[in-house]
Coordinates of C-alpha atoms and ligand atoms in Angstrom, one line a residue:
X1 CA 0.0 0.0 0.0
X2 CA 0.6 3.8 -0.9
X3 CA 2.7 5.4 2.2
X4 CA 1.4 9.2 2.5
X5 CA 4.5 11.2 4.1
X6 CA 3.3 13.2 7.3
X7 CA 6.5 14.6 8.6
X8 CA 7.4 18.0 7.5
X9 CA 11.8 18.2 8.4
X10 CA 12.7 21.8 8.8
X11 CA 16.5 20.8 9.2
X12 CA 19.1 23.3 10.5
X13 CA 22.3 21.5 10.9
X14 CA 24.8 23.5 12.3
X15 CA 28.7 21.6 12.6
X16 CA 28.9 22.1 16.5
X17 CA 25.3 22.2 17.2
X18 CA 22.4 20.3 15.5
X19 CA 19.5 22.1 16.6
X20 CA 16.4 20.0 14.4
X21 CA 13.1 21.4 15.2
X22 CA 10.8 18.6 13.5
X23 CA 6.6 19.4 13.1
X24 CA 5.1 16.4 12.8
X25 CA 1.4 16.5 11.7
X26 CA -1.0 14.0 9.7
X27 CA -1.7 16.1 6.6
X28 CA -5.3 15.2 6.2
X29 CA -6.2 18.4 7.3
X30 CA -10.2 17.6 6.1
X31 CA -10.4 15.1 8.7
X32 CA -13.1 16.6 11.4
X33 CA -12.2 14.4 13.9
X34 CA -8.6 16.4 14.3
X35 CA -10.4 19.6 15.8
X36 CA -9.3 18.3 19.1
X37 CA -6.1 17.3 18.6
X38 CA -4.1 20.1 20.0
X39 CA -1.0 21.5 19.2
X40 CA -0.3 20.0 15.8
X41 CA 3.9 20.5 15.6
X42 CA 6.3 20.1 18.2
X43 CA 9.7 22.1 18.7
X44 CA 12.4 20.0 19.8
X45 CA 16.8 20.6 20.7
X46 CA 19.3 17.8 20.1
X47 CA 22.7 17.3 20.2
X48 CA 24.6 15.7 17.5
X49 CA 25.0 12.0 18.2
X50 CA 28.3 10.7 18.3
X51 CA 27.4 7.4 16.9
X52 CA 29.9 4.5 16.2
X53 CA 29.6 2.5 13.3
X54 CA 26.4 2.7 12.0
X55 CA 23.6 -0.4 12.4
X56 CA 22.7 -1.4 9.1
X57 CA 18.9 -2.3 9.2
X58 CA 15.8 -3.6 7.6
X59 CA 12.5 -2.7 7.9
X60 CA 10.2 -4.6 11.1
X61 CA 7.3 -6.4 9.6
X62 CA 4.2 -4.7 9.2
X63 CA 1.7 -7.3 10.5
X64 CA 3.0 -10.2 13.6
X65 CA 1.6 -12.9 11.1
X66 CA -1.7 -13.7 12.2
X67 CA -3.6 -15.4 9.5
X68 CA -7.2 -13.7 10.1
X69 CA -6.0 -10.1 10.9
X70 CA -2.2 -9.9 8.6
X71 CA -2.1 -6.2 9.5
X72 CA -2.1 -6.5 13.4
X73 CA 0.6 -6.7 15.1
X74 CA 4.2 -5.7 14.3
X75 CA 7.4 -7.6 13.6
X76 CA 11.1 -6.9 14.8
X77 CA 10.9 -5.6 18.1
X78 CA 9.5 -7.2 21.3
X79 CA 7.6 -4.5 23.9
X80 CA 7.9 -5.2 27.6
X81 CA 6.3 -2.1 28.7
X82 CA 3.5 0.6 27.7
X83 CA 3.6 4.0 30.0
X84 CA -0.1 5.6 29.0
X85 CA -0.2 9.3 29.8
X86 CA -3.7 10.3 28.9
X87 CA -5.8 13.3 29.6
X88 CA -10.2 12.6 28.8
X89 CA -11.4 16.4 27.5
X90 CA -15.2 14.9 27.9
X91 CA -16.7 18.3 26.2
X92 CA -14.6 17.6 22.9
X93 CA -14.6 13.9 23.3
X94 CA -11.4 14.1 22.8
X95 CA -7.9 12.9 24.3
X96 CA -4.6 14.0 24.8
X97 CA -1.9 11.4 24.8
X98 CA 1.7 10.7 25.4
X99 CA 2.6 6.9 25.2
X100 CA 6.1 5.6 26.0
X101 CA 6.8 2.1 24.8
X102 CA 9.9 0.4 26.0
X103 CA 10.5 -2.9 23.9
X104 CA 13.9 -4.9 22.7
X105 CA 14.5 -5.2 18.9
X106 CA 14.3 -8.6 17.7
X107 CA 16.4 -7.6 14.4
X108 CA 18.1 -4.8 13.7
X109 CA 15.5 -2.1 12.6
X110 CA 15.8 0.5 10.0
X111 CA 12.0 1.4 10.9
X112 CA 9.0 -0.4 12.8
X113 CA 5.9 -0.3 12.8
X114 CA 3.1 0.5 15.6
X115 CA -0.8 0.1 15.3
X116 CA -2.6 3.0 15.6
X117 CA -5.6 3.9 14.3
X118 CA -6.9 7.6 13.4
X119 CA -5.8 10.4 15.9
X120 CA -3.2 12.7 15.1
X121 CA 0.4 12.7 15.9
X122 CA 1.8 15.1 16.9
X123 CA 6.0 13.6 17.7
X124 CA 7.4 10.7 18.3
X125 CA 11.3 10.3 19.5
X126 CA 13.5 6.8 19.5
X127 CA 16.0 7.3 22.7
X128 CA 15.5 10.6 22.7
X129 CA 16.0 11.4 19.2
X130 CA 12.9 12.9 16.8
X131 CA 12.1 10.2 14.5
X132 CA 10.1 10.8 11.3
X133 CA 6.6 8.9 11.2
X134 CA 4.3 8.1 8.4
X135 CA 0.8 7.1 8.8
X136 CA -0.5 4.1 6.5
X137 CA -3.9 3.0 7.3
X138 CA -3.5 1.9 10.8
X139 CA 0.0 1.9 10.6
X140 CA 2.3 4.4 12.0
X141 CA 5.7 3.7 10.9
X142 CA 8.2 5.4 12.5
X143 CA 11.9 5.7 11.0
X144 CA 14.4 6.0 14.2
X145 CA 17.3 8.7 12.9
X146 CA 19.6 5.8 13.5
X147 CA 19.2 2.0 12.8
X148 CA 18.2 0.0 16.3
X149 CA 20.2 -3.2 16.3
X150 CA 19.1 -6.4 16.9
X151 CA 18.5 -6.9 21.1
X152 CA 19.5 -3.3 21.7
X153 CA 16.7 -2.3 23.7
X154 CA 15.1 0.6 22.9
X155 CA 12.3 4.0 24.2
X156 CA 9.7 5.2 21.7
X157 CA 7.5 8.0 23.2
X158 CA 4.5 8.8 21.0
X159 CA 2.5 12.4 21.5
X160 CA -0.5 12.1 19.9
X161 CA -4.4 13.6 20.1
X162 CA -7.5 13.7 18.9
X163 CA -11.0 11.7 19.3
X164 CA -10.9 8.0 19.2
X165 CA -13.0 6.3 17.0
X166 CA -14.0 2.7 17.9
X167 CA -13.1 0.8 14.2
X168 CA -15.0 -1.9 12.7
X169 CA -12.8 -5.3 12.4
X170 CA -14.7 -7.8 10.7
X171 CA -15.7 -9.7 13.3
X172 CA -19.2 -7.7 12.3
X173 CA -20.8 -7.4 16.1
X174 CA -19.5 -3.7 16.6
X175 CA -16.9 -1.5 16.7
X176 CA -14.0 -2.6 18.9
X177 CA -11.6 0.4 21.0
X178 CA -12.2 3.2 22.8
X179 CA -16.0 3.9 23.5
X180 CA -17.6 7.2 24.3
X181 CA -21.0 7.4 26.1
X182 CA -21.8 11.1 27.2
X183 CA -19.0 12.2 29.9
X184 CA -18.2 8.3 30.1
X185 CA -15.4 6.4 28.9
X186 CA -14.2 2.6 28.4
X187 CA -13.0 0.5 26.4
X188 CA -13.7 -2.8 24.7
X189 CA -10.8 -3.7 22.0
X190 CA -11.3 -7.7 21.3
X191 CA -9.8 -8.5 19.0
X192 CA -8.3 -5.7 17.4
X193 CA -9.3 -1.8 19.1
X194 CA -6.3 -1.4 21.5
X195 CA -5.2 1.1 18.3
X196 CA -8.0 3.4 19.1
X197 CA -5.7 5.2 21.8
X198 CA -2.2 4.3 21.9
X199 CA 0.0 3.0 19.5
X200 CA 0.6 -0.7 20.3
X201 CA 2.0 -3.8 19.2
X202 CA -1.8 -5.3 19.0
X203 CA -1.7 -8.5 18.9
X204 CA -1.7 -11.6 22.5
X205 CA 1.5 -12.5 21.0
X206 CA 3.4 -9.3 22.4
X207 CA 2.6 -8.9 26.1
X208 CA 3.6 -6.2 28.1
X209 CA 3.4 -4.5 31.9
X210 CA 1.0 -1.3 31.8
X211 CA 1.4 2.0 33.7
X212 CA -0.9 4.4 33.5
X213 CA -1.4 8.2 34.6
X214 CA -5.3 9.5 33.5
X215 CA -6.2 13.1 33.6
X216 CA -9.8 13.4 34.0
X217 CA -12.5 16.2 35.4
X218 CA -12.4 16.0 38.7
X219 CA -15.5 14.9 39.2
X220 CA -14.7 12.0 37.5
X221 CA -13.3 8.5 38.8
X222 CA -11.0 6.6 36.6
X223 CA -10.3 2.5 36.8
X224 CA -7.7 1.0 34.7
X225 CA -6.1 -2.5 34.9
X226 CA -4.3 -3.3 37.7
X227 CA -4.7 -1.0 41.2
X228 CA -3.7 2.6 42.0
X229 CA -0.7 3.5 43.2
X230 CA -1.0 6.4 45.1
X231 CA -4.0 9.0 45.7
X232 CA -5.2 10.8 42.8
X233 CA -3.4 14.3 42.6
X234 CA -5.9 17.4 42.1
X235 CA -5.1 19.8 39.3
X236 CA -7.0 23.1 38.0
X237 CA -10.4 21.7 37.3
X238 CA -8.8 18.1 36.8
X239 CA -7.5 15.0 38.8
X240 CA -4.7 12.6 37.6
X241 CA -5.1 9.0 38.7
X242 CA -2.1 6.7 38.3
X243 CA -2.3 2.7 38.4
X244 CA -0.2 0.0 37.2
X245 CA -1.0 -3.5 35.8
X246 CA 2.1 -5.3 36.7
X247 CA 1.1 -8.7 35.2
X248 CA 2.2 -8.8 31.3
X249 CA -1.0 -8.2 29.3
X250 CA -2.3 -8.7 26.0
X251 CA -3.3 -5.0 24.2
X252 CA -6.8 -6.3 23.5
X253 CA -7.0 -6.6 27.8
X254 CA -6.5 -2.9 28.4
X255 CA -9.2 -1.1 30.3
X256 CA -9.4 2.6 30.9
X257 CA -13.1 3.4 32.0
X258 CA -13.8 6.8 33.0
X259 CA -17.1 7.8 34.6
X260 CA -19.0 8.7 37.6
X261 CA -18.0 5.5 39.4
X262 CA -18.3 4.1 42.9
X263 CA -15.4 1.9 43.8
X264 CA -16.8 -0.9 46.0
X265 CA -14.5 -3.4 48.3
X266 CA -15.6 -7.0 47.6
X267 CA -13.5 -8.5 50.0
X268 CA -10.6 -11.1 49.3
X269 CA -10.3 -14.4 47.9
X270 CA -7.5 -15.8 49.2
X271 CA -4.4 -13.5 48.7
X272 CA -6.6 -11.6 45.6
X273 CA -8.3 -8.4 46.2
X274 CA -11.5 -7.8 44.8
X275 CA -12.1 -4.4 43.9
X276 CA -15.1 -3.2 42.2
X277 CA -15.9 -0.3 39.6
X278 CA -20.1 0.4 39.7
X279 CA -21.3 2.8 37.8
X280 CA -23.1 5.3 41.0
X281 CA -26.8 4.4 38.8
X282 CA -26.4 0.9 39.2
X283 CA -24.1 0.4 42.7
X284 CA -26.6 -1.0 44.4
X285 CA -28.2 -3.6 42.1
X286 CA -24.7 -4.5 40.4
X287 CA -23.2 -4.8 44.5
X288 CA -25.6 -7.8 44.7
X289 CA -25.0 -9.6 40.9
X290 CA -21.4 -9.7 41.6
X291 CA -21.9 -10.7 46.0
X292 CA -20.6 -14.6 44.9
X293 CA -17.2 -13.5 43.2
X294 CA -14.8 -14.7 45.9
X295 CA -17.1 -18.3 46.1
X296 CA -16.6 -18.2 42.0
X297 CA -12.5 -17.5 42.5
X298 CA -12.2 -20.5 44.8
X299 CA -14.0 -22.5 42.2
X300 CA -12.0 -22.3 39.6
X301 CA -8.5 -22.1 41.5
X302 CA -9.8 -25.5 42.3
X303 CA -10.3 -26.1 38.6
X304 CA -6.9 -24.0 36.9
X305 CA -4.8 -23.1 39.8
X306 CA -4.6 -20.2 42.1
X307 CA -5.9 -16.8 40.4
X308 CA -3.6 -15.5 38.6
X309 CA -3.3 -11.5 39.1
X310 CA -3.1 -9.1 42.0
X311 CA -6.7 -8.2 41.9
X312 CA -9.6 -8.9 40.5
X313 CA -13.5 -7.1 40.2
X314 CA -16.3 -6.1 37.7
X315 CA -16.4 -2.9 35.7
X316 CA -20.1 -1.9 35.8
X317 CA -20.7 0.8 32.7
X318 CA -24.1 3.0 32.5
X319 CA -24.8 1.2 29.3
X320 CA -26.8 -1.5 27.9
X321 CA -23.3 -3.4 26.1
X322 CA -25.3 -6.9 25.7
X323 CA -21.5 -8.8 26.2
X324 CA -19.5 -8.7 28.7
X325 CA -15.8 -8.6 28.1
X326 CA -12.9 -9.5 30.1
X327 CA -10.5 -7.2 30.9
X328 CA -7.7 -8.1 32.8
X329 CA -8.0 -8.2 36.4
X330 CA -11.7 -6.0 35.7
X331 CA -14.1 -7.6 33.6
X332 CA -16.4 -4.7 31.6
X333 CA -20.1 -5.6 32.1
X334 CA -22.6 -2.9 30.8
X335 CA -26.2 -1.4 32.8
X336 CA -28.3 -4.5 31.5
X337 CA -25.7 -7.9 33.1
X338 CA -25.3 -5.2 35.9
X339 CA -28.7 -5.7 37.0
X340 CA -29.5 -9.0 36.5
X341 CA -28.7 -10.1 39.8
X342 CA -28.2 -14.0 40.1
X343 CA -29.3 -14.8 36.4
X344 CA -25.9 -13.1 36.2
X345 CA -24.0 -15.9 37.5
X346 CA -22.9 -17.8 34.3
X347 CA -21.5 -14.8 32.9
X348 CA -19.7 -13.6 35.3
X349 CA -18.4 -16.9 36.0
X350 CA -17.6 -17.3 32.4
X351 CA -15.7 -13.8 32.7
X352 CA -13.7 -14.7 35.6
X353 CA -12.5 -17.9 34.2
X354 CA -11.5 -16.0 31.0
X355 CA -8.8 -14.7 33.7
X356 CA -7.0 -17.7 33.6
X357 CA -7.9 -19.0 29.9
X358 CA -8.3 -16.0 27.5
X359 CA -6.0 -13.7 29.9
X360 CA -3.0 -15.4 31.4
X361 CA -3.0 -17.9 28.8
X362 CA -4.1 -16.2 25.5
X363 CA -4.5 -17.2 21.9
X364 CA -1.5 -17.4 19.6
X365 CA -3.6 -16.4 17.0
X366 CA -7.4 -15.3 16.6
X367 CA -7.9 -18.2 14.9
X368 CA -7.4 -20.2 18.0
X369 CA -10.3 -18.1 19.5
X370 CA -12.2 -21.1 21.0
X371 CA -9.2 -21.7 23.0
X372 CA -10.9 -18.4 25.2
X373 CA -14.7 -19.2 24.9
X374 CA -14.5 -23.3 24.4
X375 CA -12.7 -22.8 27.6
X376 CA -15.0 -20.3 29.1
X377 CA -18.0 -22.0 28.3
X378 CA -17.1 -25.1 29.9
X379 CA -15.6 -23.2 33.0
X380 CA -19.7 -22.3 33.3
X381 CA -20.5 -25.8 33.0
X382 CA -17.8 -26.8 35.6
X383 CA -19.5 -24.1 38.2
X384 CA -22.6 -25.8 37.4
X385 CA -21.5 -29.1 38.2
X386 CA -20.0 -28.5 41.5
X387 CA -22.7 -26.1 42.6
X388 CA -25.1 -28.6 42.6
X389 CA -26.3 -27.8 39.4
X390 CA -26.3 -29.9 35.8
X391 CA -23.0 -31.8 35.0
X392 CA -20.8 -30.5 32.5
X393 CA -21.9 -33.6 30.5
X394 CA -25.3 -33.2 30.7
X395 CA -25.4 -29.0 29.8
X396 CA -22.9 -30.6 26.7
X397 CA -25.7 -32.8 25.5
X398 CA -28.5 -30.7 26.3
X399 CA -26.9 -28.9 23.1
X400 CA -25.8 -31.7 21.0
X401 CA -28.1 -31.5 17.8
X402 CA -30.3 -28.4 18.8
X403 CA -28.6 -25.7 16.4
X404 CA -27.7 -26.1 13.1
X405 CA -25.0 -23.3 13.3
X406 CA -23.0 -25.2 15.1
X407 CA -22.1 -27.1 11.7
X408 CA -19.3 -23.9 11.5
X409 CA -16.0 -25.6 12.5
X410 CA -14.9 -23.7 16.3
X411 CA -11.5 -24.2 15.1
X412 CA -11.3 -22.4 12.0
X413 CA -14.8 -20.2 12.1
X414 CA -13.0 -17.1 10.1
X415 CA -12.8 -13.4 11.3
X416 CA -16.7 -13.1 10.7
X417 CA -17.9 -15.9 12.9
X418 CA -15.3 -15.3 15.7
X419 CA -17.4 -14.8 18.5
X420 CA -20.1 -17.2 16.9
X421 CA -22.3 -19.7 18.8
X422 CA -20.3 -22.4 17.7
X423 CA -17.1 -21.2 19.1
X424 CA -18.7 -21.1 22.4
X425 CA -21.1 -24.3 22.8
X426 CA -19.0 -26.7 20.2
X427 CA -16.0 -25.5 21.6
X428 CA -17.1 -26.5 25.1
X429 CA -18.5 -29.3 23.9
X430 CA -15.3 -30.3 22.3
X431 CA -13.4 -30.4 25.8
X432 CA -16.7 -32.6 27.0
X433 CA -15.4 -35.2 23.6
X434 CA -12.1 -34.8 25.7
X435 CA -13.0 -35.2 29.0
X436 CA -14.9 -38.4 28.2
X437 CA -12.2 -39.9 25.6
X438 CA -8.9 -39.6 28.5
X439 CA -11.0 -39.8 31.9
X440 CA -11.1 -37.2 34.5
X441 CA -7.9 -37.5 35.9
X442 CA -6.0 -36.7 33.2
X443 CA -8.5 -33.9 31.7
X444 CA -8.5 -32.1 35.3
X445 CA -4.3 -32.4 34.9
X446 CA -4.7 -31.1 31.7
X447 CA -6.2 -28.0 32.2
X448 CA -3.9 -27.3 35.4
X449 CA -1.2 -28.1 33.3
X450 CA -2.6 -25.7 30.2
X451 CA -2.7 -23.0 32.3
X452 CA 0.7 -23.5 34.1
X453 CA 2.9 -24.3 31.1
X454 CA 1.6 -20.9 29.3
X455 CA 0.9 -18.9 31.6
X456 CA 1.8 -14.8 31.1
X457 CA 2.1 -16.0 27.3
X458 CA 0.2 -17.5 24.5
X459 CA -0.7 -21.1 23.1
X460 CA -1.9 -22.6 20.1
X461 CA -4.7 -25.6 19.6
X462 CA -1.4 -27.1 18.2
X463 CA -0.4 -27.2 21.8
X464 CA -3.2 -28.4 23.8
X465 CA -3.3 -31.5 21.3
X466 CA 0.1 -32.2 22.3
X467 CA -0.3 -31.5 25.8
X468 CA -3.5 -33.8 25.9
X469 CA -1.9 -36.7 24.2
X470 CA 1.3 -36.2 26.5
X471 CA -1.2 -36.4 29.6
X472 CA -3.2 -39.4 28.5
X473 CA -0.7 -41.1 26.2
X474 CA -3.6 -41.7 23.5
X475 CA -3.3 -40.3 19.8
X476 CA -6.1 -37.7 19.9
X477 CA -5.5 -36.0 16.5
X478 CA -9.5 -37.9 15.0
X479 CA -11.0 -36.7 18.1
X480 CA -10.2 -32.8 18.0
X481 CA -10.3 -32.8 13.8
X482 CA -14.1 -33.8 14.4
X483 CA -14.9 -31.3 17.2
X484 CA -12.7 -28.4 15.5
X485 CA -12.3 -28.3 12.4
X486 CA -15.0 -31.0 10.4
X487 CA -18.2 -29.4 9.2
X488 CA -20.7 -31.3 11.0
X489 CA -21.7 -30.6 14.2
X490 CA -20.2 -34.6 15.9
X491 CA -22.4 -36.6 18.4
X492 CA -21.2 -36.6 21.7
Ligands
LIG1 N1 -14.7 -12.3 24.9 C1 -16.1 -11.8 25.1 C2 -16.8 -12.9 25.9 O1 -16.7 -13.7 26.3 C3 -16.8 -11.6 23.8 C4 -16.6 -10.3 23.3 C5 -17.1 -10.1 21.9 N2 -16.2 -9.3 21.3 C6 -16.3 -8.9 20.0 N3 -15.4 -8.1 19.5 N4 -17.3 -9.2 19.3 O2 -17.5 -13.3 26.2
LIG2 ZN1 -15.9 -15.4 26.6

């Protein structure tokens, strides 16, 4: 695709001094969404490196190679850490951003890539240094002055503005990022929305730590991922709230949700804190839909393994979402799950397990989605079974034959069917296939093991065949080709 050059170079090099003042600006200048974007040019000093011999490289890769979304995702460099300065201007539905991204180049880079999509930049530095950037689509590709080489690790630090657009991404349910509702904020990025707001390696494959510092009204109260460090610090009008998520995270995980928000203690589980965001509207009713969390969190460390991040609660937004999504360590419900007191249950549970399998152990590729809601699904029929409800193996057959859309292979259902039915139920059922094919024993060890041998990383359906003919020591190739990838819905 066409590159359209953004960066405007006003170069004065002087021998003894190199002072390079860079303005940095997208040039659609038709684009009404960039009335907000503030200052459009930056004015920066450097010295004159003193370089040794110079890294020759090649350009980073412009998607990480997932086959249903090629252009997600970045090649040659590895982030460890996002830094999100962000300030909410509600009246102009706008933001202000500065994100610093520390990563490690993985070859040595001439340029790289970062997904980002819409807004306006404004500057971007590598080490220091102004870099030129160039916006393709929802690319930005920034050109480092001098080649990175390969392991050097390395600082990019992004300014940027404007109002985020959530963007369609062909999964054809609605548009995934950043979300505006009157003076409230959140966000809900699966698979592909992270872009919306900061520029980000988007793709599970490239986890990273999270820090945040939010600038919001003051009468505003701001959750992210992760907990607060520190009290909120009052400015003119404003209030900055700082957290950190210190578990690595995939992009699609991040929440920001900015509202009029009650933040309700719901007690521990164990070592785990259980923190609450309610929309003020909705406290009350959404206090008693999520009362059983800590009884759901000892369920299912029973099941996977002891919770696996520092905290854990439910995101309650004043809006009817009709999903649920879960956000790492604060699962996003909307106005209408908030309210549905215990009918709630399976939801939530299915949320919280999503912790463990979706979150700490996340998809190599969105192919693999029924890896997250296969897994999900039957964590809902697990609770069910050892809460004196149906077994697993009964709520698996009470499906079996009902839908004819479950004829859509869960392994390979393509971008527009990714959060289908069949990735769900036939997934889940597709564990049940498992579970009755190597016993309980070794499916229970399975799963432990799944989440333990992955865990702050991703994994493929690739590996839990292997891992589940490891475990049993049967060939189980026939059984998951029915369950994932044939046509037909099989007969349990
Ligand atoms: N992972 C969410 C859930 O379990 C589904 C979110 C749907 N996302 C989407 N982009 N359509 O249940
Ligand atoms: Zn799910």
């Amino acid at each position: 695709m066409r590159r359209t050059p953004v960066v405007a170079t006003v170069g004065l090099a002087v021998l003894v001094l190199a002072a390079v003042i860079w303005a940095v600006g997208r040039s659609d200048d038709d684009d009404p969404d960039r009335a907000a974007g503030g200052a459009s040019s930056i004015t920066s000093t450097t010295a004159p490196s003193t370089t040794a011999a110079p890294v020759a490289g090649t350009p980073g890769a412009a998607g990480i190679g997932d086959p249903y979304f090629p252009g997600l995702g970045n090649g040659g460099y590895d982030v460890d850490h996002y830094d999100l300065a962000l300030t909410w201007l509600p009246d102009q539905g706008a933001i202000e951003g500065v994100t610093t991204i520390d990563a490690r180049a993985t070859q040595a880079l001439s340029r790289f890539d970062l997904d980002l999509a819409g807004l306006e930049v404004t500057a971007v530095t590598v080490d220091g240094q102004p870099a030129a950037a160039t916006r393709d689509d929802r690319e930005l590709v920034v050109t480092p002055a001098t080649a990175i080489a390969e392991g050097a690790a390395f600082t990019t630090v992004v300014t940027y503005g404007g109002r985020p657009r959530p963007v369609g991404d062909g999964t054809d349910l609605f548009d995934v990022g950043w979300q505006i509702d009157g003076d409230e904020a959140y966000v809900v990025s699966e698979p592909a929305g992270a872009g919306t707001f900061f520029p980000v390696n988007d793709h599970p494959r490239d986890k990273a730590t999270y820090s945040f510092e939010i600038t919001a009204p003051a009468d505003q109260v701001v959750a992210t991922n992760g907990l607060p460090v520190g009290d909120p610090v009052d400015g003119p009008g404003t209030r900055t709230w700082r957290s950190q998520a210190r578990d690595p995270m995939a992009s699609y995980l991040v929440q920001i949700a900015i509202g009029d928000f009650e933040v309700v203690d719901g007690g521990r589980a164990g070592d785990v804190v259980i923190r609450h965001v309610l929309h003020r509207s909705l406290a009350d009713a959404a206090r008693v839909t999520t009362a059983r969390t800590a009884e759901m969190i000892d369920v299912l460390d029973d099941v996977y393994g002891p919770f696996p991040f520092e905290a854990y609660g439910v995101l309650a937004v004043d809006e009817d979402l009709g999903f649920a999504l879960e956000t790492q360590t604060l699962t996003i419900i909307g106005r209408d799950i908030a309210t549905w007191g215990r009918r709630a249950d399976d939801i939530l549970l299915h949320e919280l397990s999503h912790q463990w399998v979706g979150d700490l152990v996340s998809p190599a590729t969105w192919q693999d989605i029924w890896l997250n809601e296969g897994f999900a699904t039957y964590s809902e029929w697990l609770w069910s079974e050892r809460t004196g409800g149906p077994t697993a193996a009964q709520r698996a057959r009470a499906i079996s034959g009902t839908r004819a859309d479950l004829d859509t292979p869960p392994g390979d259902p393509g971008t527009e069917e990714l959060f289908s039915t069949t990735v769900y139920w036939r997934g889940g059922m597709a564990l049940q296939a498992l579970r009755e094919a190597v016993g309980d024993e070794a499916f229970f060890t399975i799963l432990r093991r799944w989440v333990d041998e992955h865990r702050g990383s991703v994994a493929s359906t690739e590996d839990l065949v292997a891992l589940s003919e490891e475990v049993s020591g049967q060939d189980l190739d026939a059984l998951f080709q029915r369950w994932l990838y044939d046509p037909r819905l099989p007969r349990l």
